[in-house]
Amino acid sequence: MAQGSGSTSGDLVVARPQGLYCTAGDFYIDPWRPVDRAVITHGHSDHARMGHVHYLAHTDSEGTLRQRLGADIQLQTLPYGEVIEHHGVKLSLHPAGHVLGSAQVRLEHGGRVWVASGDYKTEADGTCAPFEPVRCDTFITESTFGLPIYRWPTQPVLFADINAWWRANAADGRPSVLLCYAFGKAQRILHGVDRSIGPIVVHGAVEPLNEVYRAAGVDLPETLRATDPRVTPSLLKTALVLAPPSAQGTPWMRRFPRHSDAFASGWMQLRGTRRRRGVDRGFIMSDHADWPGLQSAIGATGAERIFVTHGSVAVLVRWLREQGLDGQSFHTEYGDEDDQPDAAQHPASGSTTAAAEGAAGDAEPKSAQEPAGA
């Protein structure tokens, strides 16, 4: 794999076949091949992979990483803002606002400051530390939703819509099944919905991650696994049910007769996506920055050189150059598969098949194979 266009041999971070490599520090950021030292921005599986010898991540990522990668991984954690030095490179982590424990990686060496964003969003949601812009010379950014069409509703508008849908279904005695990614999005929904409407039931892929969030002090309502004996036909008539997208169309869904279903994803912004998903409702909801969010985040860094890693790379690079900035790209193996509008038309580079969230039953997720949700 060649270095991203525009990178030079003297750069602090370059693309190697294993991942994004800090040349002076001799470590990688979110590598997709096994390496000796890996700095992990967050716990989604396209950024946190098995097989590395040493891991470094934010303190709040520990629960998720040990659950997904193994309790015995060699993991060093840092709080936001604490600086460590490795081979002369000063490294610190800063809030990315994506999911619990998500972090931007700030690197300082030889008078240069680089920041690798990982995945991020700019609107606070109450379940993780909100995004903080970090001043730098060079910024490495995602671009999952890097098209002008992508503009998210505010949190109050989003949850008013979800609550109204749930409340109407409950009044009609119908379960409300909301398909959403098990890590991050499910907890955002739990934190934001009106818990007075009715009980909340979750798939087996969701509850272990709820426990991680609760342990970190995030306020979530009581949830019941679908297999809990307290989950009766009477209770389900007013229940909100959260399940990963892979549960759709499986025998697991037969537990919820007469249900109304919905899908929560940034891809719901696209016409036809809800139709292809075959659901009653689509809620525009993403844990990534929308187009205005990307623009504001990049501008707030003050960086004159920006590398784009994944998503609508060409569009964002072109926009950056139109602003007089040095827009370049890194070819990476990050990307979303679980919430893609059409997996056949929008494959995630290097990502694995999303077949392990216990869709056929209520099993625990085989989390090493779970892709990142959009």
GROMACS .gro file of C-alpha atoms in nm:
model
  374
    1MET     CA    1   0.000   0.000   0.000
    2ALA     CA    2   0.147   0.330  -0.102
    3GLN     CA    3   0.150   0.636   0.115
    4GLY     CA    4  -0.149   0.864   0.073
    5SER     CA    5  -0.120   1.118  -0.207
    6GLY     CA    6   0.075   1.422  -0.095
    7SER     CA    7   0.253   1.258   0.200
    8THR     CA    8   0.630   1.282   0.212
    9SER     CA    9   0.907   1.083   0.376
   10GLY     CA   10   0.949   1.354   0.640
   11ASP     CA   11   0.588   1.341   0.756
   12LEU     CA   12   0.511   1.256   1.118
   13VAL     CA   13   0.237   1.013   1.008
   14VAL     CA   14   0.239   0.802   0.691
   15ALA     CA   15   0.024   0.518   0.556
   16ARG     CA   16   0.183   0.175   0.564
   17PRO     CA   17   0.031  -0.164   0.477
   18GLN     CA   18  -0.040  -0.217   0.849
   19GLY     CA   19  -0.205   0.122   0.908
   20LEU     CA   20  -0.127   0.485   0.986
   21TYR     CA   21   0.227   0.492   1.121
   22CYS     CA   22   0.395   0.755   1.337
   23THR     CA   23   0.747   0.753   1.197
   24ALA     CA   24   0.925   0.923   1.486
   25GLY     CA   25   0.735   0.737   1.757
   26ASP     CA   26   0.738   0.391   1.596
   27PHE     CA   27   0.372   0.318   1.667
   28TYR     CA   28   0.048   0.296   1.470
   29ILE     CA   29  -0.290   0.466   1.502
   30ASP     CA   30  -0.589   0.231   1.454
   31PRO     CA   31  -0.387  -0.022   1.249
   32TRP     CA   32  -0.575  -0.282   1.044
   33ARG     CA   33  -0.290  -0.538   1.051
   34PRO     CA   34  -0.121  -0.677   1.367
   35VAL     CA   35   0.154  -0.448   1.499
   36ASP     CA   36   0.364  -0.412   1.813
   37ARG     CA   37   0.220  -0.082   1.937
   38ALA     CA   38  -0.129   0.045   1.852
   39VAL     CA   39  -0.297   0.367   1.965
   40ILE     CA   40  -0.672   0.309   1.940
   41THR     CA   41  -0.913   0.599   1.889
   42HIS     CA   42  -1.229   0.403   1.985
   43GLY     CA   43  -1.376   0.056   2.016
   44HIS     CA   44  -1.555   0.009   1.682
   45SER     CA   45  -1.413  -0.292   1.504
   46ASP     CA   46  -1.278  -0.112   1.197
   47HIS     CA   47  -1.053   0.089   1.430
   48ALA     CA   48  -0.987  -0.156   1.716
   49ARG     CA   49  -0.869  -0.494   1.588
   50MET     CA   50  -0.734  -0.805   1.746
   51GLY     CA   51  -0.373  -0.917   1.727
   52HIS     CA   52  -0.169  -0.618   1.843
   53VAL     CA   53   0.092  -0.667   2.115
   54HIS     CA   54   0.038  -0.338   2.304
   55TYR     CA   55  -0.269  -0.115   2.301
   56LEU     CA   56  -0.313   0.244   2.420
   57ALA     CA   57  -0.658   0.404   2.443
   58HIS     CA   58  -0.870   0.638   2.652
   59THR     CA   59  -0.969   0.525   2.999
   60ASP     CA   60  -1.338   0.497   2.906
   61SER     CA   61  -1.256   0.261   2.619
   62GLU     CA   62  -1.115  -0.004   2.850
   63GLY     CA   63  -1.444  -0.182   2.917
   64THR     CA   64  -1.536  -0.205   2.551
   65LEU     CA   65  -1.189  -0.305   2.432
   66ARG     CA   66  -1.146  -0.580   2.691
   67GLN     CA   67  -1.492  -0.712   2.617
   68ARG     CA   68  -1.433  -0.717   2.243
   69LEU     CA   69  -1.062  -0.795   2.210
   70GLY     CA   70  -1.005  -1.002   2.524
   71ALA     CA   71  -0.976  -0.932   2.894
   72ASP     CA   72  -0.603  -1.007   2.890
   73ILE     CA   73  -0.488  -0.765   2.619
   74GLN     CA   74  -0.190  -0.546   2.714
   75LEU     CA   75  -0.376  -0.216   2.744
   76GLN     CA   76  -0.249   0.118   2.870
   77THR     CA   77  -0.512   0.387   2.924
   78LEU     CA   78  -0.495   0.764   2.943
   79PRO     CA   79  -0.744   1.030   3.053
   80TYR     CA   80  -0.813   1.315   2.815
   81GLY     CA   81  -0.539   1.576   2.805
   82GLU     CA   82  -0.265   1.380   2.984
   83VAL     CA   83   0.062   1.391   2.789
   84ILE     CA   84   0.304   1.100   2.760
   85GLU     CA   85   0.625   1.088   2.560
   86HIS     CA   86   0.741   0.796   2.347
   87HIS     CA   87   1.066   0.813   2.147
   88GLY     CA   88   1.052   1.191   2.167
   89VAL     CA   89   0.691   1.218   2.045
   90LYS     CA   90   0.449   1.385   2.286
   91LEU     CA   91   0.113   1.209   2.269
   92SER     CA   92  -0.221   1.304   2.422
   93LEU     CA   93  -0.585   1.207   2.372
   94HIS     CA   94  -0.873   1.452   2.329
   95PRO     CA   95  -1.253   1.405   2.308
   96ALA     CA   96  -1.394   1.306   1.969
   97GLY     CA   97  -1.764   1.292   2.063
   98HIS     CA   98  -1.821   0.972   1.863
   99VAL     CA   99  -1.886   0.702   2.125
  100LEU     CA  100  -1.781   0.635   2.484
  101GLY     CA  101  -1.403   0.670   2.511
  102SER     CA  102  -1.353   0.798   2.157
  103ALA     CA  103  -1.045   1.013   2.122
  104GLN     CA  104  -0.849   1.227   1.884
  105VAL     CA  105  -0.476   1.159   1.897
  106ARG     CA  106  -0.250   1.465   1.924
  107LEU     CA  107   0.115   1.415   1.830
  108GLU     CA  108   0.390   1.672   1.879
  109HIS     CA  109   0.746   1.628   1.757
  110GLY     CA  110   1.015   1.860   1.623
  111GLY     CA  111   0.792   2.166   1.637
  112ARG     CA  112   0.514   1.994   1.439
  113VAL     CA  113   0.167   1.910   1.569
  114TRP     CA  114  -0.050   1.646   1.401
  115VAL     CA  115  -0.396   1.537   1.513
  116ALA     CA  116  -0.565   1.214   1.401
  117SER     CA  117  -0.938   1.244   1.458
  118GLY     CA  118  -1.054   0.883   1.435
  119ASP     CA  119  -1.432   0.903   1.394
  120TYR     CA  120  -1.609   1.204   1.543
  121LYS     CA  121  -1.927   1.409   1.561
  122THR     CA  122  -1.961   1.767   1.676
  123GLU     CA  123  -2.301   1.773   1.856
  124ALA     CA  124  -2.295   1.665   2.221
  125ASP     CA  125  -2.528   1.374   2.302
  126GLY     CA  126  -2.482   1.315   2.677
  127THR     CA  127  -2.329   0.967   2.646
  128CYS     CA  128  -1.964   1.059   2.587
  129ALA     CA  129  -1.732   1.355   2.622
  130PRO     CA  130  -1.825   1.610   2.352
  131PHE     CA  131  -1.591   1.686   2.063
  132GLU     CA  132  -1.318   1.939   2.134
  133PRO     CA  133  -1.124   2.095   1.845
  134VAL     CA  134  -0.747   2.064   1.885
  135ARG     CA  135  -0.520   2.319   1.717
  136CYS     CA  136  -0.263   2.161   1.489
  137ASP     CA  137  -0.058   2.199   1.172
  138THR     CA  138  -0.189   1.880   1.008
  139PHE     CA  139  -0.529   1.721   1.070
  140ILE     CA  140  -0.623   1.365   0.973
  141THR     CA  141  -1.001   1.349   0.937
  142GLU     CA  142  -1.273   1.102   0.849
  143SER     CA  143  -1.535   1.185   0.585
  144THR     CA  144  -1.800   0.914   0.627
  145PHE     CA  145  -2.076   1.164   0.547
  146GLY     CA  146  -1.869   1.409   0.349
  147LEU     CA  147  -2.140   1.524   0.107
  148PRO     CA  148  -2.348   1.844   0.131
  149ILE     CA  149  -2.672   1.642   0.144
  150TYR     CA  150  -2.588   1.512   0.493
  151ARG     CA  151  -2.724   1.749   0.759
  152TRP     CA  152  -2.847   1.600   1.086
  153PRO     CA  153  -3.151   1.709   1.284
  154THR     CA  154  -3.077   1.843   1.630
  155GLN     CA  155  -3.104   1.610   1.929
  156PRO     CA  156  -3.441   1.758   2.046
  157VAL     CA  157  -3.594   1.719   1.699
  158LEU     CA  158  -3.461   1.365   1.657
  159PHE     CA  159  -3.592   1.240   1.990
  160ALA     CA  160  -3.925   1.415   1.951
  161ASP     CA  161  -3.973   1.210   1.634
  162ILE     CA  162  -3.864   0.882   1.795
  163ASN     CA  163  -4.081   0.940   2.101
  164ALA     CA  164  -4.386   1.026   1.889
  165TRP     CA  165  -4.345   0.705   1.687
  166TRP     CA  166  -4.303   0.492   2.001
  167ARG     CA  167  -4.595   0.663   2.178
  168ALA     CA  168  -4.830   0.609   1.881
  169ASN     CA  169  -4.735   0.241   1.856
  170ALA     CA  170  -4.782   0.193   2.232
  171ALA     CA  171  -5.127   0.346   2.211
  172ASP     CA  172  -5.208   0.091   1.939
  173GLY     CA  173  -5.064  -0.198   2.140
  174ARG     CA  174  -4.776  -0.261   1.898
  175PRO     CA  175  -4.408  -0.320   1.990
  176SER     CA  176  -4.171  -0.056   1.848
  177VAL     CA  177  -3.862  -0.230   1.708
  178LEU     CA  178  -3.580   0.016   1.640
  179LEU     CA  179  -3.280  -0.119   1.450
  180CYS     CA  180  -2.957   0.055   1.545
  181TYR     CA  181  -2.589  -0.023   1.590
  182ALA     CA  182  -2.528  -0.196   1.922
  183PHE     CA  183  -2.231   0.018   2.033
  184GLY     CA  184  -2.287   0.390   2.062
  185LYS     CA  185  -2.612   0.448   1.880
  186ALA     CA  186  -2.818   0.214   2.100
  187GLN     CA  187  -2.692   0.390   2.413
  188ARG     CA  188  -2.763   0.733   2.261
  189ILE     CA  189  -3.120   0.624   2.198
  190LEU     CA  190  -3.158   0.486   2.550
  191HIS     CA  191  -3.022   0.806   2.700
  192GLY     CA  192  -3.241   1.034   2.488
  193VAL     CA  193  -3.585   0.870   2.468
  194ASP     CA  194  -3.876   0.941   2.701
  195ARG     CA  195  -3.852   0.641   2.931
  196SER     CA  196  -4.200   0.710   3.071
  197ILE     CA  197  -4.366   0.587   2.750
  198GLY     CA  198  -4.309   0.220   2.828
  199PRO     CA  199  -4.061  -0.060   2.900
  200ILE     CA  200  -3.743  -0.103   2.697
  201VAL     CA  201  -3.628  -0.442   2.568
  202VAL     CA  202  -3.288  -0.504   2.408
  203HIS     CA  203  -3.117  -0.767   2.197
  204GLY     CA  204  -2.834  -0.970   2.348
  205ALA     CA  205  -2.579  -0.774   2.144
  206VAL     CA  206  -2.684  -0.448   2.308
  207GLU     CA  207  -2.699  -0.522   2.681
  208PRO     CA  208  -2.327  -0.595   2.746
  209LEU     CA  209  -2.246  -0.254   2.598
  210ASN     CA  210  -2.516  -0.091   2.810
  211GLU     CA  211  -2.334  -0.231   3.113
  212VAL     CA  212  -2.008  -0.072   2.998
  213TYR     CA  213  -2.179   0.267   2.964
  214ARG     CA  214  -2.347   0.238   3.304
  215ALA     CA  215  -2.013   0.148   3.463
  216ALA     CA  216  -1.872   0.470   3.314
  217GLY     CA  217  -2.149   0.673   3.479
  218VAL     CA  218  -2.374   0.727   3.177
  219ASP     CA  219  -2.743   0.755   3.271
  220LEU     CA  220  -2.939   0.482   3.092
  221PRO     CA  221  -3.290   0.357   3.174
  222GLU     CA  222  -3.360   0.004   3.289
  223THR     CA  223  -3.349  -0.246   3.003
  224LEU     CA  224  -3.466  -0.605   2.975
  225ARG     CA  225  -3.315  -0.869   2.750
  226ALA     CA  226  -3.567  -1.020   2.512
  227THR     CA  227  -3.514  -1.355   2.689
  228ASP     CA  228  -3.599  -1.214   3.033
  229PRO     CA  229  -3.905  -1.395   3.179
  230ARG     CA  230  -4.052  -1.055   3.267
  231VAL     CA  231  -4.088  -0.982   2.896
  232THR     CA  232  -4.446  -1.095   2.842
  233PRO     CA  233  -4.681  -1.041   2.546
  234SER     CA  234  -4.863  -0.781   2.754
  235LEU     CA  235  -4.542  -0.591   2.831
  236LEU     CA  236  -4.435  -0.595   2.465
  237LYS     CA  237  -4.747  -0.409   2.355
  238THR     CA  238  -4.598  -0.080   2.478
  239ALA     CA  239  -4.227  -0.168   2.459
  240LEU     CA  240  -3.944  -0.009   2.267
  241VAL     CA  241  -3.715  -0.287   2.137
  242LEU     CA  242  -3.356  -0.207   2.036
  243ALA     CA  243  -3.179  -0.454   1.808
  244PRO     CA  244  -2.880  -0.449   1.570
  245PRO     CA  245  -2.958  -0.427   1.197
  246SER     CA  246  -2.848  -0.788   1.146
  247ALA     CA  247  -3.151  -0.902   1.348
  248GLN     CA  248  -3.383  -0.786   1.072
  249GLY     CA  249  -3.555  -1.073   0.894
  250THR     CA  250  -3.436  -1.340   1.140
  251PRO     CA  251  -3.641  -1.572   1.363
  252TRP     CA  252  -3.551  -1.347   1.658
  253MET     CA  253  -3.799  -1.089   1.528
  254ARG     CA  254  -4.090  -1.333   1.564
  255ARG     CA  255  -4.093  -1.252   1.935
  256PHE     CA  256  -4.267  -0.923   1.852
  257PRO     CA  257  -4.600  -0.983   1.674
  258ARG     CA  258  -4.762  -0.686   1.499
  259HIS     CA  259  -4.452  -0.477   1.557
  260SER     CA  260  -4.372  -0.152   1.382
  261ASP     CA  261  -4.007  -0.126   1.281
  262ALA     CA  262  -3.769   0.160   1.219
  263PHE     CA  263  -3.404   0.212   1.136
  264ALA     CA  264  -3.173   0.476   1.287
  265SER     CA  265  -2.885   0.575   1.062
  266GLY     CA  266  -2.730   0.870   0.885
  267TRP     CA  267  -2.802   0.685   0.562
  268MET     CA  268  -3.172   0.752   0.620
  269GLN     CA  269  -3.097   1.095   0.471
  270LEU     CA  270  -3.082   0.926   0.131
  271ARG     CA  271  -3.396   0.870  -0.071
  272GLY     CA  272  -3.471   0.505  -0.118
  273THR     CA  273  -3.265   0.380   0.174
  274ARG     CA  274  -3.567   0.324   0.397
  275ARG     CA  275  -3.743   0.146   0.110
  276ARG     CA  276  -3.447  -0.087   0.056
  277ARG     CA  277  -3.435  -0.157   0.427
  278GLY     CA  278  -3.804  -0.244   0.423
  279VAL     CA  279  -3.892  -0.064   0.748
  280ASP     CA  280  -4.188   0.151   0.847
  281ARG     CA  281  -3.981   0.451   0.960
  282GLY     CA  282  -3.635   0.589   0.916
  283PHE     CA  283  -3.468   0.819   1.169
  284ILE     CA  284  -3.173   1.029   1.054
  285MET     CA  285  -2.920   0.965   1.327
  286SER     CA  286  -2.544   0.925   1.308
  287ASP     CA  287  -2.246   0.916   1.540
  288HIS     CA  288  -2.036   1.078   1.266
  289ALA     CA  289  -2.011   1.444   1.173
  290ASP     CA  290  -2.243   1.570   0.900
  291TRP     CA  291  -2.122   1.800   0.622
  292PRO     CA  292  -2.144   2.124   0.828
  293GLY     CA  293  -1.986   1.938   1.122
  294LEU     CA  294  -1.688   1.831   0.913
  295GLN     CA  295  -1.640   2.184   0.785
  296SER     CA  296  -1.659   2.342   1.131
  297ALA     CA  297  -1.434   2.081   1.292
  298ILE     CA  298  -1.165   2.116   1.028
  299GLY     CA  299  -1.179   2.495   1.044
  300ALA     CA  300  -1.148   2.497   1.422
  301THR     CA  301  -0.818   2.307   1.411
  302GLY     CA  302  -0.644   2.587   1.221
  303ALA     CA  303  -0.465   2.321   1.018
  304GLU     CA  304  -0.345   2.415   0.673
  305ARG     CA  305  -0.282   2.054   0.571
  306ILE     CA  306  -0.559   1.795   0.597
  307PHE     CA  307  -0.553   1.424   0.517
  308VAL     CA  308  -0.887   1.250   0.458
  309THR     CA  309  -0.903   0.881   0.547
  310HIS     CA  310  -1.239   0.727   0.455
  311GLY     CA  311  -1.588   0.804   0.330
  312SER     CA  312  -1.647   1.064   0.060
  313VAL     CA  313  -1.275   1.131   0.033
  314ALA     CA  314  -1.256   1.291  -0.313
  315VAL     CA  315  -1.541   1.533  -0.244
  316LEU     CA  316  -1.394   1.658   0.082
  317VAL     CA  317  -1.042   1.685  -0.063
  318ARG     CA  318  -1.178   1.894  -0.349
  319TRP     CA  319  -1.367   2.120  -0.109
  320LEU     CA  320  -1.054   2.164   0.105
  321ARG     CA  321  -0.851   2.270  -0.196
  322GLU     CA  322  -1.123   2.514  -0.297
  323GLN     CA  323  -1.077   2.676   0.046
  324GLY     CA  324  -0.705   2.719  -0.022
  325LEU     CA  325  -0.604   2.435   0.208
  326ASP     CA  326  -0.365   2.151   0.130
  327GLY     CA  327  -0.618   1.866   0.105
  328GLN     CA  328  -0.473   1.517   0.062
  329SER     CA  329  -0.582   1.160   0.129
  330PHE     CA  330  -0.468   0.844   0.300
  331HIS     CA  331  -0.592   0.510   0.171
  332THR     CA  332  -0.712   0.319   0.477
  333GLU     CA  333  -0.922   0.016   0.566
  334TYR     CA  334  -1.168   0.201   0.786
  335GLY     CA  335  -1.532   0.209   0.691
  336ASP     CA  336  -1.887   0.121   0.782
  337GLU     CA  337  -2.074  -0.186   0.671
  338ASP     CA  338  -2.352  -0.238   0.922
  339ASP     CA  339  -2.543   0.077   0.831
  340GLN     CA  340  -2.451   0.101   0.465
  341PRO     CA  341  -2.752   0.187   0.249
  342ASP     CA  342  -2.669  -0.093   0.008
  343ALA     CA  343  -2.375  -0.316   0.097
  344ALA     CA  344  -2.339  -0.439  -0.260
  345GLN     CA  345  -2.308  -0.085  -0.395
  346HIS     CA  346  -2.114   0.066  -0.103
  347PRO     CA  347  -1.863  -0.193   0.019
  348ALA     CA  348  -1.650  -0.105   0.318
  349SER     CA  349  -1.287  -0.136   0.225
  350GLY     CA  350  -1.122  -0.414   0.419
  351SER     CA  351  -1.411  -0.462   0.662
  352THR     CA  352  -1.551  -0.798   0.758
  353THR     CA  353  -1.898  -0.942   0.725
  354ALA     CA  354  -2.152  -0.832   0.983
  355ALA     CA  355  -2.283  -1.169   1.083
  356ALA     CA  356  -2.208  -1.189   1.449
  357GLU     CA  357  -2.447  -0.983   1.653
  358GLY     CA  358  -2.653  -1.282   1.759
  359ALA     CA  359  -2.922  -1.204   1.504
  360ALA     CA  360  -3.068  -1.553   1.492
  361GLY     CA  361  -3.107  -1.566   1.867
  362ASP     CA  362  -3.023  -1.359   2.169
  363ALA     CA  363  -2.656  -1.453   2.186
  364GLU     CA  364  -2.371  -1.228   2.284
  365PRO     CA  365  -2.205  -1.054   1.988
  366LYS     CA  366  -1.886  -1.197   1.844
  367SER     CA  367  -1.759  -0.847   1.871
  368ALA     CA  368  -1.435  -0.888   1.678
  369GLN     CA  369  -1.646  -0.911   1.364
  370GLU     CA  370  -1.885  -0.627   1.435
  371PRO     CA  371  -1.847  -0.337   1.194
  372ALA     CA  372  -1.882   0.027   1.291
  373GLY     CA  373  -2.226   0.177   1.271
  374ALA     CA  374  -2.300   0.500   1.095
   0.00000   0.00000   0.00000
